[in-house]
PDB file of C-alpha atoms in Angstrom:
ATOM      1  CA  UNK V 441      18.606 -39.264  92.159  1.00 43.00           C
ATOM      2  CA  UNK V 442      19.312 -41.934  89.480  1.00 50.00           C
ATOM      3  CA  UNK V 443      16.580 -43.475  87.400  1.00 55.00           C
ATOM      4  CA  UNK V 444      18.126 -47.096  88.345  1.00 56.00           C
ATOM      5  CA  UNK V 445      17.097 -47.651  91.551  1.00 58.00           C
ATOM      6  CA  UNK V 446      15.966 -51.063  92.619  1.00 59.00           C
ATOM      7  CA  UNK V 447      12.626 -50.372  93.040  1.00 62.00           C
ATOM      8  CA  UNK V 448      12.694 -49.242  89.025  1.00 64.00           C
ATOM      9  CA  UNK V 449      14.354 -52.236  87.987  1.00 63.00           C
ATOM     10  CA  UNK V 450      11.645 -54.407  89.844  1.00 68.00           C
ATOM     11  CA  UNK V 451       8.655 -52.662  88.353  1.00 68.00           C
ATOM     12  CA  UNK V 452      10.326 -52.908  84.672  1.00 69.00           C
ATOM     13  CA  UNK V 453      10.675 -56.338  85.120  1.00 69.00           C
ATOM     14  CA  UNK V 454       7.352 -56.800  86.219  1.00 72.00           C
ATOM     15  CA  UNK V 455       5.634 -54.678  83.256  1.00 72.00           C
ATOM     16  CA  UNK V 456       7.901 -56.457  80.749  1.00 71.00           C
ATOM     17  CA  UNK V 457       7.683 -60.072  82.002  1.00 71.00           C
ATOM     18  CA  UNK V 458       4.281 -60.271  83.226  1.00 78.00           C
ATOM     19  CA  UNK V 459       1.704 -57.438  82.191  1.00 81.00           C
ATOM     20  CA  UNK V 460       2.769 -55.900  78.730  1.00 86.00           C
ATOM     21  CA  UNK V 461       4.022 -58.974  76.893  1.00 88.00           C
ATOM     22  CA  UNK V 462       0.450 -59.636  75.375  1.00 89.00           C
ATOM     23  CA  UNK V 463      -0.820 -56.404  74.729  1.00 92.00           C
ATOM     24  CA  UNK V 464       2.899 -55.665  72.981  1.00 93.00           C
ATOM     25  CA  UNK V 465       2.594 -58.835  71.098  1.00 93.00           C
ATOM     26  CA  UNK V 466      -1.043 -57.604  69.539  1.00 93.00           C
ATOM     27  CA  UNK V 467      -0.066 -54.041  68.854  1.00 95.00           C
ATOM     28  CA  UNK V 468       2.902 -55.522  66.981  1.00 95.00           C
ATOM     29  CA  UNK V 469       0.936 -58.124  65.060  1.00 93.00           C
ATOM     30  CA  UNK V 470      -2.052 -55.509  64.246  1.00 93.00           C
ATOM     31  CA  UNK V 471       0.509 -52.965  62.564  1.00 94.00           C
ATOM     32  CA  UNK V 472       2.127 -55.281  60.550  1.00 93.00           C
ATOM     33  CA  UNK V 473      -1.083 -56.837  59.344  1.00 92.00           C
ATOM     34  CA  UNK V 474      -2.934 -53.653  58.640  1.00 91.00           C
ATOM     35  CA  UNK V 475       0.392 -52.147  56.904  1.00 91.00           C
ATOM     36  CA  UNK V 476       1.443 -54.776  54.618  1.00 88.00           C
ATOM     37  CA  UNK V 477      -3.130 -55.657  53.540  1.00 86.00           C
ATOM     38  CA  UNK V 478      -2.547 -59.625  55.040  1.00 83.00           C
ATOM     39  CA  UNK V 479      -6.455 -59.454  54.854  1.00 81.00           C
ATOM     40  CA  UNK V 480      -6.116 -62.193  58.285  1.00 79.00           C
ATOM     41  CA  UNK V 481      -7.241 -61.856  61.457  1.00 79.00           C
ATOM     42  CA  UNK V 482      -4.217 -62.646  63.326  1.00 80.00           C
ATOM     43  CA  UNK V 483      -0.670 -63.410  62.542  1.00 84.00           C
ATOM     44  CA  UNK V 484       1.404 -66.802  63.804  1.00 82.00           C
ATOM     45  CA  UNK V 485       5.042 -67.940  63.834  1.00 81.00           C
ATOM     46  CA  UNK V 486       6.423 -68.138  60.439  1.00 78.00           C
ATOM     47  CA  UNK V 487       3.612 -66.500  58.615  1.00 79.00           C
ATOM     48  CA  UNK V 488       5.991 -64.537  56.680  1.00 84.00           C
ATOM     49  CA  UNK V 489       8.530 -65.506  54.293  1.00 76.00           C
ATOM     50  CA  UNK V 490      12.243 -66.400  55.725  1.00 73.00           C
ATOM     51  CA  UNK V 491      14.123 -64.107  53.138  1.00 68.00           C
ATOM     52  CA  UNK V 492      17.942 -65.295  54.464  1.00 67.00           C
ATOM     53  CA  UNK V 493      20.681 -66.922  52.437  1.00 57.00           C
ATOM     54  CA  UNK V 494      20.538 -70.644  53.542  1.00 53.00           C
ATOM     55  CA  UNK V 495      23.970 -69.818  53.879  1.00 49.00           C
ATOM     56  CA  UNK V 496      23.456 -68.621  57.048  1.00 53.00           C
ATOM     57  CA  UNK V 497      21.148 -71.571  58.332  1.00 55.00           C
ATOM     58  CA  UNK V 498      21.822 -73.037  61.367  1.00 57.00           C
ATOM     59  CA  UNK V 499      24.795 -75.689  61.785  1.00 58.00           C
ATOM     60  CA  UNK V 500      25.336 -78.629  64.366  1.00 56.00           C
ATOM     61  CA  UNK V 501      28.067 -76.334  66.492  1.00 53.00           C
ATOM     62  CA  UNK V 502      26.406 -73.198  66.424  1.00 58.00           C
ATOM     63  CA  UNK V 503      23.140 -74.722  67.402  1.00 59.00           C
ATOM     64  CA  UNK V 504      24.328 -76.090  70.406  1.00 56.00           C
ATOM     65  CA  UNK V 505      26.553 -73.189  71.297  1.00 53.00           C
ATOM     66  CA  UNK V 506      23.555 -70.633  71.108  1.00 58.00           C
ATOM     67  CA  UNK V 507      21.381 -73.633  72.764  1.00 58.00           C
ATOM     68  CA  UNK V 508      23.793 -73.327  75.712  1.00 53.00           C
ATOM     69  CA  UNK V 509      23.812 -69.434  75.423  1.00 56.00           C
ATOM     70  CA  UNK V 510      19.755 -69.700  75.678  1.00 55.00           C
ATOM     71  CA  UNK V 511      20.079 -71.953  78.659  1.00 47.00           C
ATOM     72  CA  UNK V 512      21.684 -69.654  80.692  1.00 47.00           C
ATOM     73  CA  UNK V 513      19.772 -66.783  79.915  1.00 58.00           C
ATOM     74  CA  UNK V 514      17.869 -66.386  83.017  1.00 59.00           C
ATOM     75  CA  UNK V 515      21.054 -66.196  84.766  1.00 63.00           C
ATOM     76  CA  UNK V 516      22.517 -63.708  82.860  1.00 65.00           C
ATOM     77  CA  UNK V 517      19.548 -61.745  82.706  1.00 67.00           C
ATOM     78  CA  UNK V 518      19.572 -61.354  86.238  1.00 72.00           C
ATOM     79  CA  UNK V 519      23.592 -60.841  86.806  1.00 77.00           C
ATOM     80  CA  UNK V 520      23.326 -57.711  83.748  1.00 79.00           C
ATOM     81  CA  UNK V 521      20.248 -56.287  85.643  1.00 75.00           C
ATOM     82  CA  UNK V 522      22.019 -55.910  88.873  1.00 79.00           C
ATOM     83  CA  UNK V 523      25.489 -54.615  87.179  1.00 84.00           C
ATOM     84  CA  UNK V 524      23.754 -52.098  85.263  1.00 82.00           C
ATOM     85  CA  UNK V 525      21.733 -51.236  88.762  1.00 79.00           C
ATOM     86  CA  UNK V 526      25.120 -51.272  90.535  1.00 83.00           C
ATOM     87  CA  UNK V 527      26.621 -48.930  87.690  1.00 86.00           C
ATOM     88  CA  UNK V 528      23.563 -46.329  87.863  1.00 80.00           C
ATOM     89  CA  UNK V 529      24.712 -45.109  91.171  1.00 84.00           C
ATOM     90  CA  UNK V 530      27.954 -43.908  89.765  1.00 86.00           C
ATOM     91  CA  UNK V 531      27.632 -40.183  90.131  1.00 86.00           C
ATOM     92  CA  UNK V 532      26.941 -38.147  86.856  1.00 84.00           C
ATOM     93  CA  UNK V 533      28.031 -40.983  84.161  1.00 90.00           C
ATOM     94  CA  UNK V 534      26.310 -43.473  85.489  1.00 88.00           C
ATOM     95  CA  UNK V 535      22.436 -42.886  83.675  1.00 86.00           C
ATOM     96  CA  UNK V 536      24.418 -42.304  80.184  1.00 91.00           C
ATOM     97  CA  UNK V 537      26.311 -45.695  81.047  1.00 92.00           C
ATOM     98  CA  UNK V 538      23.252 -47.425  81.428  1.00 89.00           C
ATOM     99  CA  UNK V 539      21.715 -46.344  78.445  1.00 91.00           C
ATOM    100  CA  UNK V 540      24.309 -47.204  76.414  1.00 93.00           C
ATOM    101  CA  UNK V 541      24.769 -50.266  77.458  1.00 91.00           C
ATOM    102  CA  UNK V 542      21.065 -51.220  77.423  1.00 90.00           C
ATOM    103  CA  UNK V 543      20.638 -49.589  73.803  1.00 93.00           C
ATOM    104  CA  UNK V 544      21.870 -52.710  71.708  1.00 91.00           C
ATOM    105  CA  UNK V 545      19.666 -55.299  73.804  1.00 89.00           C
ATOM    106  CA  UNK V 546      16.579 -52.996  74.059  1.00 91.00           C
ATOM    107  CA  UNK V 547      16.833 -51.722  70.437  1.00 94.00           C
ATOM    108  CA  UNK V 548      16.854 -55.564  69.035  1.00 93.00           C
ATOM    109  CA  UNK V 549      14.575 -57.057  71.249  1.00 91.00           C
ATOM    110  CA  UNK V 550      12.020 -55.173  69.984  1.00 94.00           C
ATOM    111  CA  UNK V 551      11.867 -57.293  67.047  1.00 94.00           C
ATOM    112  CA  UNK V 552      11.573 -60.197  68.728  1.00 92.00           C
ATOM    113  CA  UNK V 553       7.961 -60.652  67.663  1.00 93.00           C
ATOM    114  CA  UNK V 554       9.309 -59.886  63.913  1.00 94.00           C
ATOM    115  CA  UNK V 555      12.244 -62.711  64.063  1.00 92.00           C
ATOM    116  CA  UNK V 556       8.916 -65.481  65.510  1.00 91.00           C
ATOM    117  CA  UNK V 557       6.772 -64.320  62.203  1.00 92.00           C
ATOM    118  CA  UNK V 558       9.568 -64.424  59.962  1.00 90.00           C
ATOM    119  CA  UNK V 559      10.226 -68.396  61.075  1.00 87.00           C
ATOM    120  CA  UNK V 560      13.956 -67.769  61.912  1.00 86.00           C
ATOM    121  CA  UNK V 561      16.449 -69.781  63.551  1.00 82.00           C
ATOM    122  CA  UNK V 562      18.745 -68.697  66.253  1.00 80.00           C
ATOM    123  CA  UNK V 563      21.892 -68.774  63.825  1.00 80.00           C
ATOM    124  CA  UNK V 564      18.992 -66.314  61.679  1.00 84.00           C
ATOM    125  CA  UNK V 565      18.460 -64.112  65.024  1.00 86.00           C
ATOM    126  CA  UNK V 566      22.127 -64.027  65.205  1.00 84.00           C
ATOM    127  CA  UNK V 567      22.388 -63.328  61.265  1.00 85.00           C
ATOM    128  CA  UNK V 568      20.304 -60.043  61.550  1.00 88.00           C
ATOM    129  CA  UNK V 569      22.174 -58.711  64.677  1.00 87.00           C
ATOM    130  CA  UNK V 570      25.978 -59.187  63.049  1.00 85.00           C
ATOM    131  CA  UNK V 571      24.273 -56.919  60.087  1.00 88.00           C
ATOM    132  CA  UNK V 572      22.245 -54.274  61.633  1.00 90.00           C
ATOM    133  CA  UNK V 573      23.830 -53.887  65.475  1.00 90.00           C
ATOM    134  CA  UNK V 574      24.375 -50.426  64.605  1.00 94.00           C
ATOM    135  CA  UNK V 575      20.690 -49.291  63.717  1.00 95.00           C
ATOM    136  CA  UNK V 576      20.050 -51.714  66.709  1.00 95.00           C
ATOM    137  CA  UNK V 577      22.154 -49.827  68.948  1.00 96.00           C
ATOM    138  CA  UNK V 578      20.504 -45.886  67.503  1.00 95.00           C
ATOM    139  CA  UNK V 579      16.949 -47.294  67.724  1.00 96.00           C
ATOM    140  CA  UNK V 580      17.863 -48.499  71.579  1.00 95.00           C
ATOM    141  CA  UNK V 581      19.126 -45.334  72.607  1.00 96.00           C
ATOM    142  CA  UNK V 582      15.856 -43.642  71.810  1.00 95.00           C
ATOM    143  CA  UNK V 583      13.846 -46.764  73.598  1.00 94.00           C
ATOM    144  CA  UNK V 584      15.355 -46.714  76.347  1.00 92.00           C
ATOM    145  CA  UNK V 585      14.782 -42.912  77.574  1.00 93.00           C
ATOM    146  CA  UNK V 586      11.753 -42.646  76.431  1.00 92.00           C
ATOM    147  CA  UNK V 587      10.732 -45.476  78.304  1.00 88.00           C
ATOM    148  CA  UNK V 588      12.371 -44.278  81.669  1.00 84.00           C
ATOM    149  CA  UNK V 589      10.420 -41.321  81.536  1.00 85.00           C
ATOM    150  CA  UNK V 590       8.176 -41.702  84.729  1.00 80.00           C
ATOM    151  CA  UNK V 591       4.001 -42.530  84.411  1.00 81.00           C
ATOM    152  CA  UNK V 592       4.529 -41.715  80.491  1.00 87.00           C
ATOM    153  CA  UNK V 593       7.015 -45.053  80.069  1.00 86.00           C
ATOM    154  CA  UNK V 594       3.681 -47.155  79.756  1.00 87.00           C
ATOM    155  CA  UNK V 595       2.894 -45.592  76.981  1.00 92.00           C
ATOM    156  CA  UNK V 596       5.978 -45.218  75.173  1.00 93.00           C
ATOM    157  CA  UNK V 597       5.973 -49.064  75.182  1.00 93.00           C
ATOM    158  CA  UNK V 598       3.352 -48.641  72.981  1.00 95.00           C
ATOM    159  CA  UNK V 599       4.542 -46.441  70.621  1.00 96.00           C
ATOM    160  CA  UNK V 600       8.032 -47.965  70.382  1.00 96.00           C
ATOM    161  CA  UNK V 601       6.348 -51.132  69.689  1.00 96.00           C
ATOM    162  CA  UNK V 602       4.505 -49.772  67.012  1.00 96.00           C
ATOM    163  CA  UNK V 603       7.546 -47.544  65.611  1.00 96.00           C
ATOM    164  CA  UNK V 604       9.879 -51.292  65.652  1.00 96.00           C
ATOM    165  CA  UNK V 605       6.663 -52.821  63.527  1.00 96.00           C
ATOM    166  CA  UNK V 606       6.905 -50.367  61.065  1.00 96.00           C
ATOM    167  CA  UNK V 607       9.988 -50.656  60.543  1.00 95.00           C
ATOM    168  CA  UNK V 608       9.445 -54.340  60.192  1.00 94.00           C
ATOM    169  CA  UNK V 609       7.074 -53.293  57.880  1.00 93.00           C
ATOM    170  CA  UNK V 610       9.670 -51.385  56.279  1.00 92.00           C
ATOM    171  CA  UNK V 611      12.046 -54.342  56.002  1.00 91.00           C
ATOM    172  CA  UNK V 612       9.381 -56.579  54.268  1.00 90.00           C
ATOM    173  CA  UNK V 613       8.734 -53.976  51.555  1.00 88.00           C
ATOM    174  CA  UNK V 614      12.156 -54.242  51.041  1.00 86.00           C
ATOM    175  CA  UNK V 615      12.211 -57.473  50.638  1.00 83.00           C
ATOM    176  CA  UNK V 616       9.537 -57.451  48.003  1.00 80.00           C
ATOM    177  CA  UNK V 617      11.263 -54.742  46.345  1.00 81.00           C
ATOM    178  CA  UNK V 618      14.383 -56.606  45.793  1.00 70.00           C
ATOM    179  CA  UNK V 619      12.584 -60.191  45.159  1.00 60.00           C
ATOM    180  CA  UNK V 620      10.408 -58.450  42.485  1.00 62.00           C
ATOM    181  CA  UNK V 621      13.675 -56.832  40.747  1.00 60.00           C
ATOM    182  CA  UNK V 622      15.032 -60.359  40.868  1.00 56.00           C
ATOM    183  CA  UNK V 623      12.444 -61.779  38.765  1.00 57.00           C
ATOM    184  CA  UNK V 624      12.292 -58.842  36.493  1.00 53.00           C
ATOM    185  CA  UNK V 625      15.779 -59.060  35.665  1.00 48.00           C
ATOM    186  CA  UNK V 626      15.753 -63.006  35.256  1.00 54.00           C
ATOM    187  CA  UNK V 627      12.796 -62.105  32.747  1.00 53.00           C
ATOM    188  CA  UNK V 628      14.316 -60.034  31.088  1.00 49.00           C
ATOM    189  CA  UNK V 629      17.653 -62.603  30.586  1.00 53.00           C
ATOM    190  CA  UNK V 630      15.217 -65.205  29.325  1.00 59.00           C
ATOM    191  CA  UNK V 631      13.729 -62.437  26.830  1.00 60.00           C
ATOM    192  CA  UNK V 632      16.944 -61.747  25.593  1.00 56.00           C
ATOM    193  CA  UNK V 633      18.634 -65.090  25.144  1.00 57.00           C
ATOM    194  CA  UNK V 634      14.991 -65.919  23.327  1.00 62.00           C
ATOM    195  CA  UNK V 635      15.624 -63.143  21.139  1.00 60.00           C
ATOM    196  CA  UNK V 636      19.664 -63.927  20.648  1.00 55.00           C
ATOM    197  CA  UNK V 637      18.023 -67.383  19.579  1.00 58.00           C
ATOM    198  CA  UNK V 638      15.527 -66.127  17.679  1.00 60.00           C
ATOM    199  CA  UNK V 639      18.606 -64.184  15.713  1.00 52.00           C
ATOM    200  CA  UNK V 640      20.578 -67.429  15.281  1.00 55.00           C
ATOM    201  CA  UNK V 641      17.946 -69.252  13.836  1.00 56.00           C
ATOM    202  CA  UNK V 642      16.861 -67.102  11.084  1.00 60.00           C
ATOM    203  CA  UNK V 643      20.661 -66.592  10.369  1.00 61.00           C
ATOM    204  CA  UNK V 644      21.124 -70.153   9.971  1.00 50.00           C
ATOM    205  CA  UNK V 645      17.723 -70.294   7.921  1.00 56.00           C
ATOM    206  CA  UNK V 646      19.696 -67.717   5.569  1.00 61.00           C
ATOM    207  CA  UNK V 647      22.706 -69.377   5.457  1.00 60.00           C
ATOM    208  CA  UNK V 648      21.161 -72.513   4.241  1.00 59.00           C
TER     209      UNK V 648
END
């Protein structure tokens, strides 16, 4: 009997959209502020630094196409819900189908929480998909079977949660990493054109 029966679908939707969003939200929020020491309480939008090239900022066309695109979310939504319920039925292929095609949407939206505290934009939503869709897509495949596993799926929203924060977590110590190396390395330019100066001063002291 497939795991995508309407009845599933209904009670997913119900968990996702109405009971779990708030709990989610503050086992998200509590990882990422006891793993990177915020020494706060709580955590709102745009509390942490937007570290994208504002060459990727959001532009007059793409704003309204992904405004459109946001628009008719609800309708799409529902459409992929019943096509991936209609495709579950199809006799041994039809679970692996599923999950592959959910993997990508499930994988990403578990940063969704992450993309509000970093302060981005859709075009900086969009940014992060183009250039990690693939770890997207691994960490999706893993979310979404562990999370059709019958009674245990309540939990596993839980710990997939807390696995996508600290990877978040992850990403922001990055971040640091390679904004710390940046300034390093620009100190280290201004130490050596100070010394290259220092050189052609006391040369030109000499030659005097």
């Amino acid at each position: 009997m497939s795991t995508f029966t309407p009845a599933n679908t209904i009670i997913e939707l119900i968990s996702k959209l109405i009971l779990l969003p708030v709990p989610l939200t503050k086992t998200f929020d509590h990882v990422m502020i006891q793993e990177l020491d915020l020494n706060v309480n709580h955590v709102d939008k745009g509390s942490l630094h937007n570290d994208i090239s504002a060459n990727y900022k959001e532009t007059r066309f793409g704003k309204a196409f992904r405004r459109c695109r946001y628009i008719m979310t609800p309708t799409g939504f529902i459409i992929r819900e019943l096509a991936l319920c209609g495709i579950s039925f199809i006799p041994i292929i039809g679970p692996a189908l599923v999950i592959l095609l959910k993997a990508s949407r499930a994988g990403f939206l578990k940063h969704y929480r992450y993309f509000q505290l970093k302060g981005y934009s859709r075009a900086d939503i969009y940014f992060m998909w183009k250039t990690q869709k693939h770890q997207y897509f691994v960490f999706g495949v893993v979310i979404v079977i562990l999370e059709l596993i019958p009674f245990l799926n309540i939990l596993f929203y839980f710990t997939n949660t807390t696995g996508a924060a600290l990877w978040a977590v992850h990403m922001e110590e990055q971040y640091a990493l390679g904004a710390r190396s940046q300034i390093e390395y620009h100190d280290h330019l201004i130490k050596k054109l100070s010394q290259a100066n220092k050189v052609e001063e006391n040369s030109f002291e000499e030659n005097i």
